[in-house]
Each structure stands twice: as C-alpha cells, then as structure tokens.
Coordinates of C-alpha atoms and ligand atoms in Angstrom, one line a residue:
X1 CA 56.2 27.9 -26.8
X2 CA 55.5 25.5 -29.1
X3 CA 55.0 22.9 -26.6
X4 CA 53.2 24.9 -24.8
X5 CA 50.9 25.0 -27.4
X6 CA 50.1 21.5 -28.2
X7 CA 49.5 20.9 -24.5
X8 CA 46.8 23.5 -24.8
X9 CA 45.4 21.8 -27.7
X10 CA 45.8 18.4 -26.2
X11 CA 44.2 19.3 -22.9
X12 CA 41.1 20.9 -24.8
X13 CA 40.5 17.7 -26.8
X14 CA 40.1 15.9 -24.1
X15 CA 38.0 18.0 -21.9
X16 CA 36.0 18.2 -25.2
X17 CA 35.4 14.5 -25.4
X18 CA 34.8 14.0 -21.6
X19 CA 32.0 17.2 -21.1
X20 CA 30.7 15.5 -25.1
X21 CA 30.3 12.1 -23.3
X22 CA 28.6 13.4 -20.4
X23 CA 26.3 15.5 -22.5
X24 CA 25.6 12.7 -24.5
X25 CA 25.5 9.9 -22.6
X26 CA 23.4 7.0 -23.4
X27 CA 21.1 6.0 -21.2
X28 CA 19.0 2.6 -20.6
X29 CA 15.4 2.9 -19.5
X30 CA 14.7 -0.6 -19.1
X31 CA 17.5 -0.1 -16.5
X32 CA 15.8 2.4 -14.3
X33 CA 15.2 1.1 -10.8
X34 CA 11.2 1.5 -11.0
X35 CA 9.3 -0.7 -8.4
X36 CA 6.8 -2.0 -9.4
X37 CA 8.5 -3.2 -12.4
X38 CA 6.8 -1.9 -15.2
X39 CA 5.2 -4.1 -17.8
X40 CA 6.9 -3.2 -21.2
X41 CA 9.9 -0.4 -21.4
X42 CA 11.9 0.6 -24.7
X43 CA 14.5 2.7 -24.3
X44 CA 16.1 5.5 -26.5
X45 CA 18.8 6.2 -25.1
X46 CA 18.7 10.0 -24.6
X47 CA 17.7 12.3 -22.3
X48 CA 15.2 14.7 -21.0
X49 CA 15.8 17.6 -18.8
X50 CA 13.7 19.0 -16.1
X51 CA 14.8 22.5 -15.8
X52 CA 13.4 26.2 -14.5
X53 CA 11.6 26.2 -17.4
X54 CA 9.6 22.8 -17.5
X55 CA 6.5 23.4 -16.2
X56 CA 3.5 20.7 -15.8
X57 CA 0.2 20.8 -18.4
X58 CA -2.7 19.1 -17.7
X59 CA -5.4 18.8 -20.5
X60 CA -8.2 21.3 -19.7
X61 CA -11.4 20.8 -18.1
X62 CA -10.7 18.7 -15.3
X63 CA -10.1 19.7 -11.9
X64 CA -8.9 15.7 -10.5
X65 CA -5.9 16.2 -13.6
X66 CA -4.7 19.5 -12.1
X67 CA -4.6 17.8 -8.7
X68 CA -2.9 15.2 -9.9
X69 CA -0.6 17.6 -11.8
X70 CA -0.3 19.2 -8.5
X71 CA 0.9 16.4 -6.6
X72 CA 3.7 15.5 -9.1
X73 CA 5.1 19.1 -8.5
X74 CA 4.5 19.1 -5.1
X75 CA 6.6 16.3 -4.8
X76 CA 9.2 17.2 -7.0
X77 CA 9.5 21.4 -5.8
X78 CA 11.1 20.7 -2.7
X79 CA 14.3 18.6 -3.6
X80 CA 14.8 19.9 -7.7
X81 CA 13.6 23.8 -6.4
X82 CA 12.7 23.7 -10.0
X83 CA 9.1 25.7 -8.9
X84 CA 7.5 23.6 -11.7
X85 CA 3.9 25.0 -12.3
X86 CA 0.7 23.4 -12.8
X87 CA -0.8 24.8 -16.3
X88 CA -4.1 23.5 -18.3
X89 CA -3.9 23.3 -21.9
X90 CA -5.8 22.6 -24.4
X91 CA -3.4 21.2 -26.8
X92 CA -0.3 19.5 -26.9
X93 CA 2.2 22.2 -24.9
X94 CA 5.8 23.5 -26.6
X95 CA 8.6 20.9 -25.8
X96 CA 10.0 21.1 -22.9
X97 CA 7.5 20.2 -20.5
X98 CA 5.3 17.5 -18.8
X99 CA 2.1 17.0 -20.4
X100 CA -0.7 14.6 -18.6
X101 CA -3.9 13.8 -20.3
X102 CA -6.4 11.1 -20.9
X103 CA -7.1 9.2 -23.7
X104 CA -9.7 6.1 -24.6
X105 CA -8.1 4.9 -27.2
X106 CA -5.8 2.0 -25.8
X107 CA -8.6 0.2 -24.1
X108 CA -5.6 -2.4 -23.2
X109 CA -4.2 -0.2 -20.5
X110 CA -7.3 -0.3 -18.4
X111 CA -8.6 1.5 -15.5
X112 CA -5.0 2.0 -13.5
X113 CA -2.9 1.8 -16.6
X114 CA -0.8 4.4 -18.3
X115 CA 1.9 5.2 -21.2
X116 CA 4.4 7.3 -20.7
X117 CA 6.8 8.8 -23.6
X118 CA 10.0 10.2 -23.0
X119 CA 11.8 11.9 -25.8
X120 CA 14.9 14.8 -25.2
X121 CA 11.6 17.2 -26.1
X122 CA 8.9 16.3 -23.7
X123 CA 7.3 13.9 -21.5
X124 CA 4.1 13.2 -22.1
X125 CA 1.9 10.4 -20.1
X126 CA -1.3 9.6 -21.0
X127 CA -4.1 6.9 -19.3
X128 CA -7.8 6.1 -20.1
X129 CA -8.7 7.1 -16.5
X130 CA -7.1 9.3 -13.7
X131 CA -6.1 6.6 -11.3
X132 CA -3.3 5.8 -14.2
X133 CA -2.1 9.3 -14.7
X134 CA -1.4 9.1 -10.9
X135 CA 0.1 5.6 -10.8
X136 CA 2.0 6.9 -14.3
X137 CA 3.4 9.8 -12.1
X138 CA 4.9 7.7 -9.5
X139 CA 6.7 6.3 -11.9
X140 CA 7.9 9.9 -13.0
X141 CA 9.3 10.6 -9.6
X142 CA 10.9 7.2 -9.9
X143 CA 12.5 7.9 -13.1
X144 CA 14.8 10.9 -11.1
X145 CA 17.2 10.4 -9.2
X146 CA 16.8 9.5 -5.4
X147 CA 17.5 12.5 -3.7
X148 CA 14.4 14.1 -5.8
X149 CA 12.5 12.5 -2.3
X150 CA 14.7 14.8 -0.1
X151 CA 12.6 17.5 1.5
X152 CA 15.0 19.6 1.3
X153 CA 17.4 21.3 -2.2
X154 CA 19.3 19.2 -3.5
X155 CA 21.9 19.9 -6.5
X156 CA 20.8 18.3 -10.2
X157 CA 21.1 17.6 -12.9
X158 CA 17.4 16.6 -13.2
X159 CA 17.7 13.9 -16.2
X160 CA 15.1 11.6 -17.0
X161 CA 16.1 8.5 -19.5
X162 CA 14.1 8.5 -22.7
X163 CA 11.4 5.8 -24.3
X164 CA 8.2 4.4 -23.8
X165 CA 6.2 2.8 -20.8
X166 CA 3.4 0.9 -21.0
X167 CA 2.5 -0.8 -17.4
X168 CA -1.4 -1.7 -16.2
X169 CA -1.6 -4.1 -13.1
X170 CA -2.0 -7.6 -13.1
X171 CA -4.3 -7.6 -10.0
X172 CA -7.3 -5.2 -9.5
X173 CA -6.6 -5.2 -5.2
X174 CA -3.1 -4.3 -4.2
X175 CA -3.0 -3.6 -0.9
X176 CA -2.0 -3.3 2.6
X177 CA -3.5 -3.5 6.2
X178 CA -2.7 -1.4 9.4
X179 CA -3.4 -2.8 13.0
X180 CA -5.0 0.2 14.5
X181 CA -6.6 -2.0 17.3
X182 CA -3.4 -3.7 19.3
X183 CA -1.3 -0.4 19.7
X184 CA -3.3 2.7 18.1
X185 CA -1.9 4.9 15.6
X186 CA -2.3 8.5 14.5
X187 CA -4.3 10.2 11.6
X188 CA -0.8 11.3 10.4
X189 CA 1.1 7.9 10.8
X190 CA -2.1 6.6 8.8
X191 CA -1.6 9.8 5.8
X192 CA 2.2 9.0 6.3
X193 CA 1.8 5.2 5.5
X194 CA -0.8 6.2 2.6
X195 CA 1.5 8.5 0.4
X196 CA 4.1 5.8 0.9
X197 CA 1.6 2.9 -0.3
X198 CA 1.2 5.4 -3.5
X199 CA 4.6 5.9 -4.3
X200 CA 4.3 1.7 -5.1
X201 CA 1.0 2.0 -7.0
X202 CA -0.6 0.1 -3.8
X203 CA -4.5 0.9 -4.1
X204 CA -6.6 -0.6 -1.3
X205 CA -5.8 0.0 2.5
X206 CA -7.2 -2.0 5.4
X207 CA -7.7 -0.5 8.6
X208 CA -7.9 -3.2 11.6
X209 CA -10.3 -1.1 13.6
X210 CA -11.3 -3.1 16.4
X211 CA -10.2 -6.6 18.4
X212 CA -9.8 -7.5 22.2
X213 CA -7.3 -4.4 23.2
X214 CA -9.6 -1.5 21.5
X215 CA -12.2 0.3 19.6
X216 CA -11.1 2.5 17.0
X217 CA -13.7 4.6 14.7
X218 CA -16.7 6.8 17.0
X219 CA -19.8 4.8 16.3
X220 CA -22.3 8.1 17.0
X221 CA -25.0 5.1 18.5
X222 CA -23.3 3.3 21.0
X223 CA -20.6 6.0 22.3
X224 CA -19.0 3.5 24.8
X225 CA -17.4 1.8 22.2
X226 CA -14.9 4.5 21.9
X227 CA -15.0 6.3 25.3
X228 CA -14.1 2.7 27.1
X229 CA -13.7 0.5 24.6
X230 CA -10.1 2.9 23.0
X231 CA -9.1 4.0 26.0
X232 CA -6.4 1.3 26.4
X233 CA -4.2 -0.8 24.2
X234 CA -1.6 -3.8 24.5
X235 CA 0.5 -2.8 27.4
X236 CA -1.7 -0.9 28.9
X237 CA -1.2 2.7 27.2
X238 CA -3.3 5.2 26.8
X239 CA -4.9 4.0 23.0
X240 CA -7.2 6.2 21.0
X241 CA -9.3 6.2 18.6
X242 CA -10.5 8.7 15.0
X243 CA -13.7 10.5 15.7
X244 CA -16.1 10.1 12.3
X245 CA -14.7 13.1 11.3
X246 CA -10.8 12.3 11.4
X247 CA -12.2 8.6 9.7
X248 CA -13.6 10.7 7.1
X249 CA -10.1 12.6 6.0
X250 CA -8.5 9.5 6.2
X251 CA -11.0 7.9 3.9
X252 CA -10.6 11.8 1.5
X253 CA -6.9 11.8 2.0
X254 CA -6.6 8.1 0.0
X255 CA -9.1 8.8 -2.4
X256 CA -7.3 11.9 -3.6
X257 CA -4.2 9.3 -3.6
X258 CA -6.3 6.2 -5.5
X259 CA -6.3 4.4 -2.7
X260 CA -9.9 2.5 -1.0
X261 CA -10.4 2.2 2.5
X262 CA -11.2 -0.9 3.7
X263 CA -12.5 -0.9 7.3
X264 CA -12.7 -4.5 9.5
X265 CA -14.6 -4.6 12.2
X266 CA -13.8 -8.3 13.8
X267 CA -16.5 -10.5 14.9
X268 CA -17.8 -12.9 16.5
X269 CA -14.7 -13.0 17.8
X270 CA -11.5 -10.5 18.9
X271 CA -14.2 -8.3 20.6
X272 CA -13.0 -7.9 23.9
X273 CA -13.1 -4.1 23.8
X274 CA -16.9 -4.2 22.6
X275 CA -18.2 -6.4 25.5
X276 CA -16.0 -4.5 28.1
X277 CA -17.9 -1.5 26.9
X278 CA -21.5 -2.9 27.3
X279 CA -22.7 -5.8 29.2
X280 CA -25.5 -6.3 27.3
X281 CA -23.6 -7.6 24.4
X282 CA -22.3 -10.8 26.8
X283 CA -24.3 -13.4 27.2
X284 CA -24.3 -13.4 31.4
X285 CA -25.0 -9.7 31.1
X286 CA -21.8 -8.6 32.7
X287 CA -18.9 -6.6 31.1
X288 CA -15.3 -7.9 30.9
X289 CA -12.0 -6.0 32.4
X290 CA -10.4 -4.4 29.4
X291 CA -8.0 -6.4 27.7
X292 CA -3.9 -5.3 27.0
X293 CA -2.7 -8.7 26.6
X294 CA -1.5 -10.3 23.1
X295 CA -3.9 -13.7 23.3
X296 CA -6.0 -14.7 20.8
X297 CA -9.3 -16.5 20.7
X298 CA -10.6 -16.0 23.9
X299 CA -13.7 -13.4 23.2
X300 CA -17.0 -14.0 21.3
X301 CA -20.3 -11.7 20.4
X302 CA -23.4 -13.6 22.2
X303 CA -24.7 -14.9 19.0
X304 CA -28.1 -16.4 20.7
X305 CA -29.1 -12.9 21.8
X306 CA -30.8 -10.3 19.8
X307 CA -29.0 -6.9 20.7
X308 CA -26.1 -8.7 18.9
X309 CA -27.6 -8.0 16.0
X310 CA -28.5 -4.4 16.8
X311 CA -25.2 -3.7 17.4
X312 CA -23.4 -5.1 14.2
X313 CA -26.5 -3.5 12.1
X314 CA -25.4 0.2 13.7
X315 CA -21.9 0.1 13.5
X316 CA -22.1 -1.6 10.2
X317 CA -24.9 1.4 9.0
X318 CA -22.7 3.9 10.1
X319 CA -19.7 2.9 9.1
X320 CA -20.9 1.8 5.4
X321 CA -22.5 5.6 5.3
X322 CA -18.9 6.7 6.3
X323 CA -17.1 4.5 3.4
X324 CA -17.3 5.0 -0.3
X325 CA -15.1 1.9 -0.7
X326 CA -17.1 -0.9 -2.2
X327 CA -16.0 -3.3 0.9
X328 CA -16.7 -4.3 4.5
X329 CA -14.6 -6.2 6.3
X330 CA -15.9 -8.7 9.1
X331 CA -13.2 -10.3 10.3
X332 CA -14.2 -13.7 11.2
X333 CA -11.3 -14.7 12.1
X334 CA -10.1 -17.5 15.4
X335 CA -13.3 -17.5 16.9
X336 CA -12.3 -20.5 19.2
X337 CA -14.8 -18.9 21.6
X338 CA -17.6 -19.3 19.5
X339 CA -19.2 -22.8 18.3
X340 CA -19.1 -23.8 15.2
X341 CA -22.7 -24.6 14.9
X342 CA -23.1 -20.7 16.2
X343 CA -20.5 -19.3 14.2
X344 CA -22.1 -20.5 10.6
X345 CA -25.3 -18.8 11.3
X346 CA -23.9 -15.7 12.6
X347 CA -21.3 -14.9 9.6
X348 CA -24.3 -16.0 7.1
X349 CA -26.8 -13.5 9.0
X350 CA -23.8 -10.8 9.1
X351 CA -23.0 -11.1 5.3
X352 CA -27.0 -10.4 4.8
X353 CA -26.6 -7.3 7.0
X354 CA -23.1 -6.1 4.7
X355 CA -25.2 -6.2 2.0
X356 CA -28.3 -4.6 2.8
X357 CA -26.4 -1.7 3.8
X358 CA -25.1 -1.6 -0.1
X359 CA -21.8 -3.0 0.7
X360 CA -19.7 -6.1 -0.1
X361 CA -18.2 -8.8 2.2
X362 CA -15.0 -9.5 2.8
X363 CA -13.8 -11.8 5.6
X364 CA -10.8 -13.8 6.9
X365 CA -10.3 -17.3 5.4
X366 CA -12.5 -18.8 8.4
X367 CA -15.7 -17.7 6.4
X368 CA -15.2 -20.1 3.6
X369 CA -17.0 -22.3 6.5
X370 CA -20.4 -20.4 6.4
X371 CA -22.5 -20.2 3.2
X372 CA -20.3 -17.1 1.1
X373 CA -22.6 -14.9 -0.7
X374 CA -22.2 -13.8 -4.4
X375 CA -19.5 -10.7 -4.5
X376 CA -18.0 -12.2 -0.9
X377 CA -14.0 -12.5 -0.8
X378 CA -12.3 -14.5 1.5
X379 CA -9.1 -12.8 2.5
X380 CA -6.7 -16.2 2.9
X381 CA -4.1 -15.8 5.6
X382 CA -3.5 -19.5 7.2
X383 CA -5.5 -22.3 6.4
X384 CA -5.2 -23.2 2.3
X385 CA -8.3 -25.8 3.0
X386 CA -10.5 -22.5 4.1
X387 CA -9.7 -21.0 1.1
X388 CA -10.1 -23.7 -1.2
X389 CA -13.7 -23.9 0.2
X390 CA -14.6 -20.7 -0.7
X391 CA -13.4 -21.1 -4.3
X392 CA -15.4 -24.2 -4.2
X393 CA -18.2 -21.7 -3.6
X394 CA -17.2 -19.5 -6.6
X395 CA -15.8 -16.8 -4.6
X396 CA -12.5 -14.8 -5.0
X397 CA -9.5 -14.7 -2.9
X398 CA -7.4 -12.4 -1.1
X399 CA -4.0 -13.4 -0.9
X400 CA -2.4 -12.3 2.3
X401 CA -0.3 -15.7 3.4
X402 CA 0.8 -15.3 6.6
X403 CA 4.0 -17.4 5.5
X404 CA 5.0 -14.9 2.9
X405 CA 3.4 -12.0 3.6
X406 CA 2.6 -11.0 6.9
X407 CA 4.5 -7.7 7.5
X408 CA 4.8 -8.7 11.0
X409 CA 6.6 -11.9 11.2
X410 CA 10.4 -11.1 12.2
X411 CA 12.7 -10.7 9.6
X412 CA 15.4 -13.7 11.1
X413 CA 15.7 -14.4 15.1
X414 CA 17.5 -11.5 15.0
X415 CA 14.9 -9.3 14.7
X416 CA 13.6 -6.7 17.5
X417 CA 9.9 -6.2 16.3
X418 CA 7.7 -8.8 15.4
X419 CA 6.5 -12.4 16.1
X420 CA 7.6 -15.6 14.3
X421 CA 4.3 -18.2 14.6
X422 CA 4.5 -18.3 10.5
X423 CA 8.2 -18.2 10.5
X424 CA 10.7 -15.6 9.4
X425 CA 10.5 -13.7 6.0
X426 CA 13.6 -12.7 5.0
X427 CA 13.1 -10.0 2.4
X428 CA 13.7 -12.5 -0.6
X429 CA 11.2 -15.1 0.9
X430 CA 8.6 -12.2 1.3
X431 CA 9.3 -11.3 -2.6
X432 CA 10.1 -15.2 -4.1
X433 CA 6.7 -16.1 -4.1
X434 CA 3.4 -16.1 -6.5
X435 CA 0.0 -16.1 -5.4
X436 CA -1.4 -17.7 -8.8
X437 CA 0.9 -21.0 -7.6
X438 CA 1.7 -20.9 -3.9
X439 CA -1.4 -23.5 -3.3
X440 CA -3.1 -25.8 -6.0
X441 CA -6.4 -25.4 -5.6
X442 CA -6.4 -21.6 -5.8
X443 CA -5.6 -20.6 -9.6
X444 CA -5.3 -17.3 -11.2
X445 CA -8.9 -16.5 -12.2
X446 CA -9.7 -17.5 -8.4
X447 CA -7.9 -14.1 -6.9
X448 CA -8.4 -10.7 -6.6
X449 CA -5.2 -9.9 -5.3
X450 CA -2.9 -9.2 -2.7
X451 CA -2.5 -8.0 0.7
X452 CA 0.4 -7.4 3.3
X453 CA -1.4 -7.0 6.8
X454 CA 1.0 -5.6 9.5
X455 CA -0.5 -6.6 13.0
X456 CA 0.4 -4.0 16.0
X457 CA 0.9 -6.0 18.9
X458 CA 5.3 -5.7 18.8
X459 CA 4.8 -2.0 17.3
X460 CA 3.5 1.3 19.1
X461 CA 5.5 3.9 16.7
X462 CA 5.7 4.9 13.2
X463 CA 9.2 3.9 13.0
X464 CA 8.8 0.6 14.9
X465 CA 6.4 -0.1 12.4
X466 CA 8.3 1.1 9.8
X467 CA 10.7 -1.3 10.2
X468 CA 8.2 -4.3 9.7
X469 CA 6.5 -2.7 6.8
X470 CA 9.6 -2.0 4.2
X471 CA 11.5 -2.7 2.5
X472 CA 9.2 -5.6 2.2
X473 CA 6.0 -3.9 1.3
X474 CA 7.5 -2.9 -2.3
X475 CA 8.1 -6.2 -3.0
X476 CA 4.4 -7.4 -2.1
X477 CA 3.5 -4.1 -4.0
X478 CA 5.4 -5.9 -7.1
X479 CA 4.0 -9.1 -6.9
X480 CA 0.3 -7.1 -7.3
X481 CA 1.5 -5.3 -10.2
X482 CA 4.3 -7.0 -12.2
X483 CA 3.8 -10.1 -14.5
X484 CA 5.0 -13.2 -12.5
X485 CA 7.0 -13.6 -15.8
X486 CA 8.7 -10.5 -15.2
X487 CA 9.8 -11.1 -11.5
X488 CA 13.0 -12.2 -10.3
X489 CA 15.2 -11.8 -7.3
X490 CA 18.2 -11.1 -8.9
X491 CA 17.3 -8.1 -10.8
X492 CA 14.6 -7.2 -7.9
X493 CA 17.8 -6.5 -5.2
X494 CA 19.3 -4.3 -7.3
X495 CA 16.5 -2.3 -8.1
X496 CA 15.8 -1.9 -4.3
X497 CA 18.6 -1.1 -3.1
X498 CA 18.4 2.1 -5.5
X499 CA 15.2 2.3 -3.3
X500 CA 17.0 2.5 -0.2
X501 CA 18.1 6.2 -0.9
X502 CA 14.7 7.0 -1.6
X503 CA 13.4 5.5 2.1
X504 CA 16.5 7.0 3.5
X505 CA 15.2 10.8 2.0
X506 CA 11.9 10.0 2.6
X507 CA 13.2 9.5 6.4
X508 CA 11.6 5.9 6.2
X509 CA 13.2 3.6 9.1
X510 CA 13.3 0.7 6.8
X511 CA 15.3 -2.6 7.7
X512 CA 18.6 -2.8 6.2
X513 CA 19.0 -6.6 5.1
X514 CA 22.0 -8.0 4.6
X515 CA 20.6 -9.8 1.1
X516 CA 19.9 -6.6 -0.7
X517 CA 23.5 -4.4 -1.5
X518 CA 22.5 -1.1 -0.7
X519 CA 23.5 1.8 -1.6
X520 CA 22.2 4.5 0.8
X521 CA 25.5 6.9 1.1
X522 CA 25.1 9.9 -0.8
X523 CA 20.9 10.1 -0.4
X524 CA 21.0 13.0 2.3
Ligands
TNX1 C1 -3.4 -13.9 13.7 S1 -4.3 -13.0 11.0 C2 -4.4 -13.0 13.7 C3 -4.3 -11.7 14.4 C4 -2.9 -11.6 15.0 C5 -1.9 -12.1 14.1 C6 -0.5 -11.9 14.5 C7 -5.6 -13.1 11.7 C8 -6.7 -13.0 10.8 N1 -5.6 -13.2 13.1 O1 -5.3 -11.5 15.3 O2 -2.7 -10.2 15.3 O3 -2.1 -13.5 13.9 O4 0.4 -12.3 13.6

C-alpha cells in the first residue's frame, strides 16, 4: 500500500514537471524561420496563443485595414479552424487578440515597414502605411507553425513566440518577372504566383508580355496583335493571351496584395509576333510566318518607317491607361537585327513616348547605349559595361544578373527545366551574392533593387515553372529586403528548409536541393 502510494506521488511529480515545461516553455524569436529575415528581433521568451477566442481588430475608419485584416484570417481559418473575425476598433482591444493599426510616429520604419509586439497578452502590429501592416502580416503567418499554410484543418496548438520586430526593406523594388510570351500562362497561375510573391514581402511583378513566339495583353487598336499574334507559342501550342479586362484583375488582384505591375512590351527587337500580325510594321511590307522556335535576335520594328511609331504610341497609350504602376517596360534587349546607329534613335524617341503618356522607363541593360532620360532605370541582366554607362548617366539600376539570378538557369546539369547560357545556380549561389558589390562600378546609392526574371521557353505549366521559381525566389526576396550584414548561408538553409513545409502545404512543386536539410515530413 504504501508503495503503492509513493509511486503515485512519484509518477504525478513528474507528469507535473513535464506538462509545467511544456506550458512554459521558453521560446526564441530571433530563432523563428521568417524569410525575409527581419531587420531587428528581441525575444521574450513566452508565448502567445491563438485560440477560438482571438479575434482580429483593425483600427476604425479604414476599409484597406479591414481587408488587410481580412486576408490574415483568410489565410489563417482554413488550417487553425480558429474562425478568427475581422473587428474595427477604436481603441486598443482586451488581450487576447490581434490588433493592426497605423501610426506616424516612427518615421524610421518607412513606407513598407512595420513593428510588431508580441507579449503572452496580445499581438499588436503597427506601420506608418498599409503596405507594412500587410508585409507585417506575412510575417504573422510566418511566426506559426507550417502546417497553418495547409488548406485543409490541422491540429494546434497555435503558439506564436513573444518580442518585438522591427523590419523596413533595404530596397524600394523587390521583385520578380514572368515570361508570359514564350509559353503563355493563365490569369490564375499569374494570381497563384502573386500571393506567393507576397508571402516574401516581394512588391513589384513584371509581366514579359510580348517577344517573337506571342502577343499577350488585347491592344483595343490594332486587334491582330492578339487574334494572330497569341495564337501560338514555343512549340507550337495553342498560346493565349488576357483581354484588357483579365489585365485589369491582374493589375487589382496585386494591388490589393502591395504588389506593382510592371508590363514589357519588347522592342525594337523580340517582335516577331507583332510583324507576323501586320505587314505594315516590316520594312518590305510583308508579314513573317509566326514564330515557336527559342532563337534570339533575329526580329526588329522598321525603325525608318512612320507607322512604327503609331504603333508603339497606341499600345503604349493603352496600356499606360491600363497600369497604375509608375513603370513601363521597353525591353530593348538583343536587338542584333537592328543597327546600332537605328537603335539609339529609336529607344531615345521611345523613352519620349513613355513619358508623354505619364509613365516612367524602364529597359534592359542595352539602353544604357541611347541617351537615358531623367527617372529611366536600366534593368542589368548581362553586360556590367551597359550598366555602368547608364550610372555614368545618373540613372538607377535594376539588378537582375543573369549569373545569380535568373530563375531560369538550371539548377546543376541535372536539371530537367531550364537553360544553362549563364551557368548553373545552385540554390546557395542564387542566395551568396550582393548587388551593392557584385560589380564595381555599380554602388549602393546606384540601385533600386532587385529582380528574378523567370523566362518561359523550358516551362509551359505552373508546376514546371514552379520548379525554377523556388525555393530560389525567397532567397532573391531576402537579398531585397535583409541588410547584407544580416545574410548568411549558414543560418539562411536552416531557415528554409522550415520553408519547405510551408511550399509542401501550400502545394508548391519547389526543387528539393540537396544543399538545404529539409525537413518536409510531417507538413501534410
Ligand atoms: C536572354 S534576358 C533574353 C531572353 C531569353 C533569356 C533566356 C533578356 C533581356 N533576353 O529573351 O528568354 O535570355 O535565359
């Protein structure tokens, strides 16, 4: 009996001591596998609890706060089944809860930054503008664990680790590109590839919208464009293209998410599709076959002839009117069809064109050779001498070196999608580099930004293209945001391979890479 008794006691302590440890056990923000890495974390070591009673407040008296509050629980209802609500308050709410609000006081966290508090009580998150509060609740979702991106219920807990974030971007443009033109993809690959770009605090998009294998976006006055001009692609299937309208929802659709549309159309050059659609536009006056090939360099715009310039002024009217987004994009890029002595004028006269229509230029590196404008970027993908002319000119850069950050170079000769004329980027080489160093003459105060371009001509699917696009594009989407200072391999690996749970429940077909140990078992 007696023994009996003290094994009863015994047993108690320690299941005492091991539920008291998990109850209380201390946790480590600054551990917490957020990508972007954020700029300044202290932890407290507690916890907060999401439960059936948290519920989301948004500070009254704006309607973009409750849609922001509205995405957070739309992402976070289907895996917690929590059925957080969206509230509006106008102070402080009880503890328990999610509060998001805005505040211009701490002018240092900018237009995209945010701070976000954690205590065992509440989680607040505030920002001086909206497009933080919705960078500041990726971070949120980030802060749960991975199966929170299932789409289906999962079991909690729902803990969050407690202390303060403070995290603003160190570049303004953050971005990515999609090659619409080579193999064409849907309105819902697009909106799929958008949310995804926002779960990394990515906030410009570039849509490749024409080159020699199709026309992409309706231009109302030269139909043509679309009706022959997208009806193929490489290989010969069947292509496509978004009427104004479906351009239009994609253009809403990353707004709502903070995210600009940038739309390229590429001239003088990659404009097969174009002068297979009206023979005007060629200099002989006769149309092209359509093309479904992968060369490059073979097409040009008839510079010497006036209807050229028709042409680019419509398209370039109606797609500015169709763009909030502060850029145009005009290509530029391997026109080995075009002289040079033609090619000057024609991107000088084009610029002029940008701009009267309210917009500004942007332009692959190739541009730098024409006179840049004031406000004109030169996007720098593989010639560092092109791109140190147009700093020589006072303009900004875009960093998208095809070496390091083209999302569709092949990961190693192993690799089923993709082309290797850069060479191969290995998931560390795409993330071991800085764009404030990676060429002399291009300095910090010289660059906007950054951009991953994925080019479609090895890729015709979502998940084909998928598996060029990540896991690399959340490391491009770190160099953007993260303090060079604050980047390293090492600590970057571990921290994504917590991300591969999250692409495995967010059904992303990313590429497994031996370099990064994953840990994707228990995500579905
Ligand atoms: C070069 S990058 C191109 C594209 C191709 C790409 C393939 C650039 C401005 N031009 O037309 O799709 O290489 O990697």
């Amino acid at each position: 009996m007696r023994l009996r008794f003290k094994n009863y006691v015994l047993s108690s302590l320690i299941l005492a001591t091991v539920l008291g440890q998990t109850a209380c056990k201390k946790t480590d923000l600054s551990k917490e596998n957020v990508i972007p890495k954020p700029v300044s974390v202290v932890p407290t070591g507690e916890n907060f609890d999401l439960t059936d009673q948290t519920d989301i407040y948004v500070q009254q008296g704006s309607a973009e706060l409750l849609q922001i509050g509205q995405y957070l629980a739309d992402k976070l209802n289907p895996a917690t089944g929590l059925g957080l609500d969206v509230k509006t308050t106008a102070d402080t709410p009880a503890s328990g809860n999610i509060y998001l609000a805005l505040s211009d006081k701490d002018t240092q966290l900018g237009d995209e930054g945010y701070e976000l508090t954690i205590t065992d009580k509440s989680v607040n998150l505030i920002a001086t503008k909206p497009a933080g509060l919705f960078h500041g609740i990726q971070t949120i979702r980030q802060l749960l664990p991975a199966k929170v991106e299932n789409h289906m219920p999962q079991k909690g807990p729902w803990k969050i680790a407690t202390g303060t974030i403070r995290d603003y971007p160190t570049y303004s443009y953050r971005g990515a590109m999609l090659d619409v033109a080579r193999h064409f993809f849907s309105v819902d690959d697009v909106k799929n590839l958008i949310d995804q770009m926002a779960y990394y605090k990515l906030n410009m998009f570039h849509l490749h919208l024409s080159d020699d294998q199709g026309w992409r976006i309706e231009i109302k006055s030269w139909p043509n464009l679309t009706a022959r001009g997208g009806s193929t692609e490489v290989g010969g299937g069947e292509g496509g293209f978004y009427t104004q309208k479906q351009y239009a929802d994609i253009v809403k659709y990353a707004q709502d998410r903070y995210i600009t549309i940038v739309p390229e159309i590429d001239m003088p050059g990659h404009i097969n599709a174009a002068l297979a659609s009206y023979p005007e536009l060629n200099c002989d006056g006769k149309a092209p076959e359509l093309y479904t090939g992968i060369e490059v360099g073979f097409s040009s715009l008839c510079t010497g002839k006036e209807v050229t310039y028709k042409f680019i002024d419509d398209v370039i009217r109606e797609l500015a009117a169709l763009t909030p987004g502060p850029y145009l994009h005009i290509g530029g890029d391997e026109s080995h069809a075009t002289k040079i002595e033609d090619y000057i004028p024609f991107i000088n006269r084009v610029q002029d064109m940008v701009i009267a229509h309210g917009k500004k230029v942007l332009g692959w590196d190739e541009i730098a050779l024409s006179t840049l404008k004031p406000n004109t970027i030169a996007q720098y993908w593989a010639k560092a001498e092109n791109a140190t002319k147009a700093v020589a000119q006072g303009a900004k850069v875009l960093m998208s070196p095809a070496k390091n950050a083209y999302l569709d170079m092949q990961y190693d000769s192993t690799s089923t999608y993709g082309l290797h004329w850069a060479g191969y980027v290995e998931v560390d080489k795409g993330y071991n580099w800085d764009p404030a160093t990676l060429e002399p003459e291009i300095k910090k105060e010289n660059i906007v930004g950054i951009e991953a371009p994925l080019w479609s001509e090895t890729v015709s699917s979502r998940p084909e293209a998928e598996y060029l696009i990540f896991p690399r594009l959340l490391g491009y989407a770190e160099i953007g945001w993260t303090p060079a200072e604050l980047r390293n391999w090492d600590n970057y690996k571990i921290r994504l391979a917590n991300h591969g749970e999250r692409m495995k429940a967010m059904d992303i077909n990313f590429y497994p890479s031996r370099l990064v140990p994953w840990n994707t078992n228990n995500a579905k």
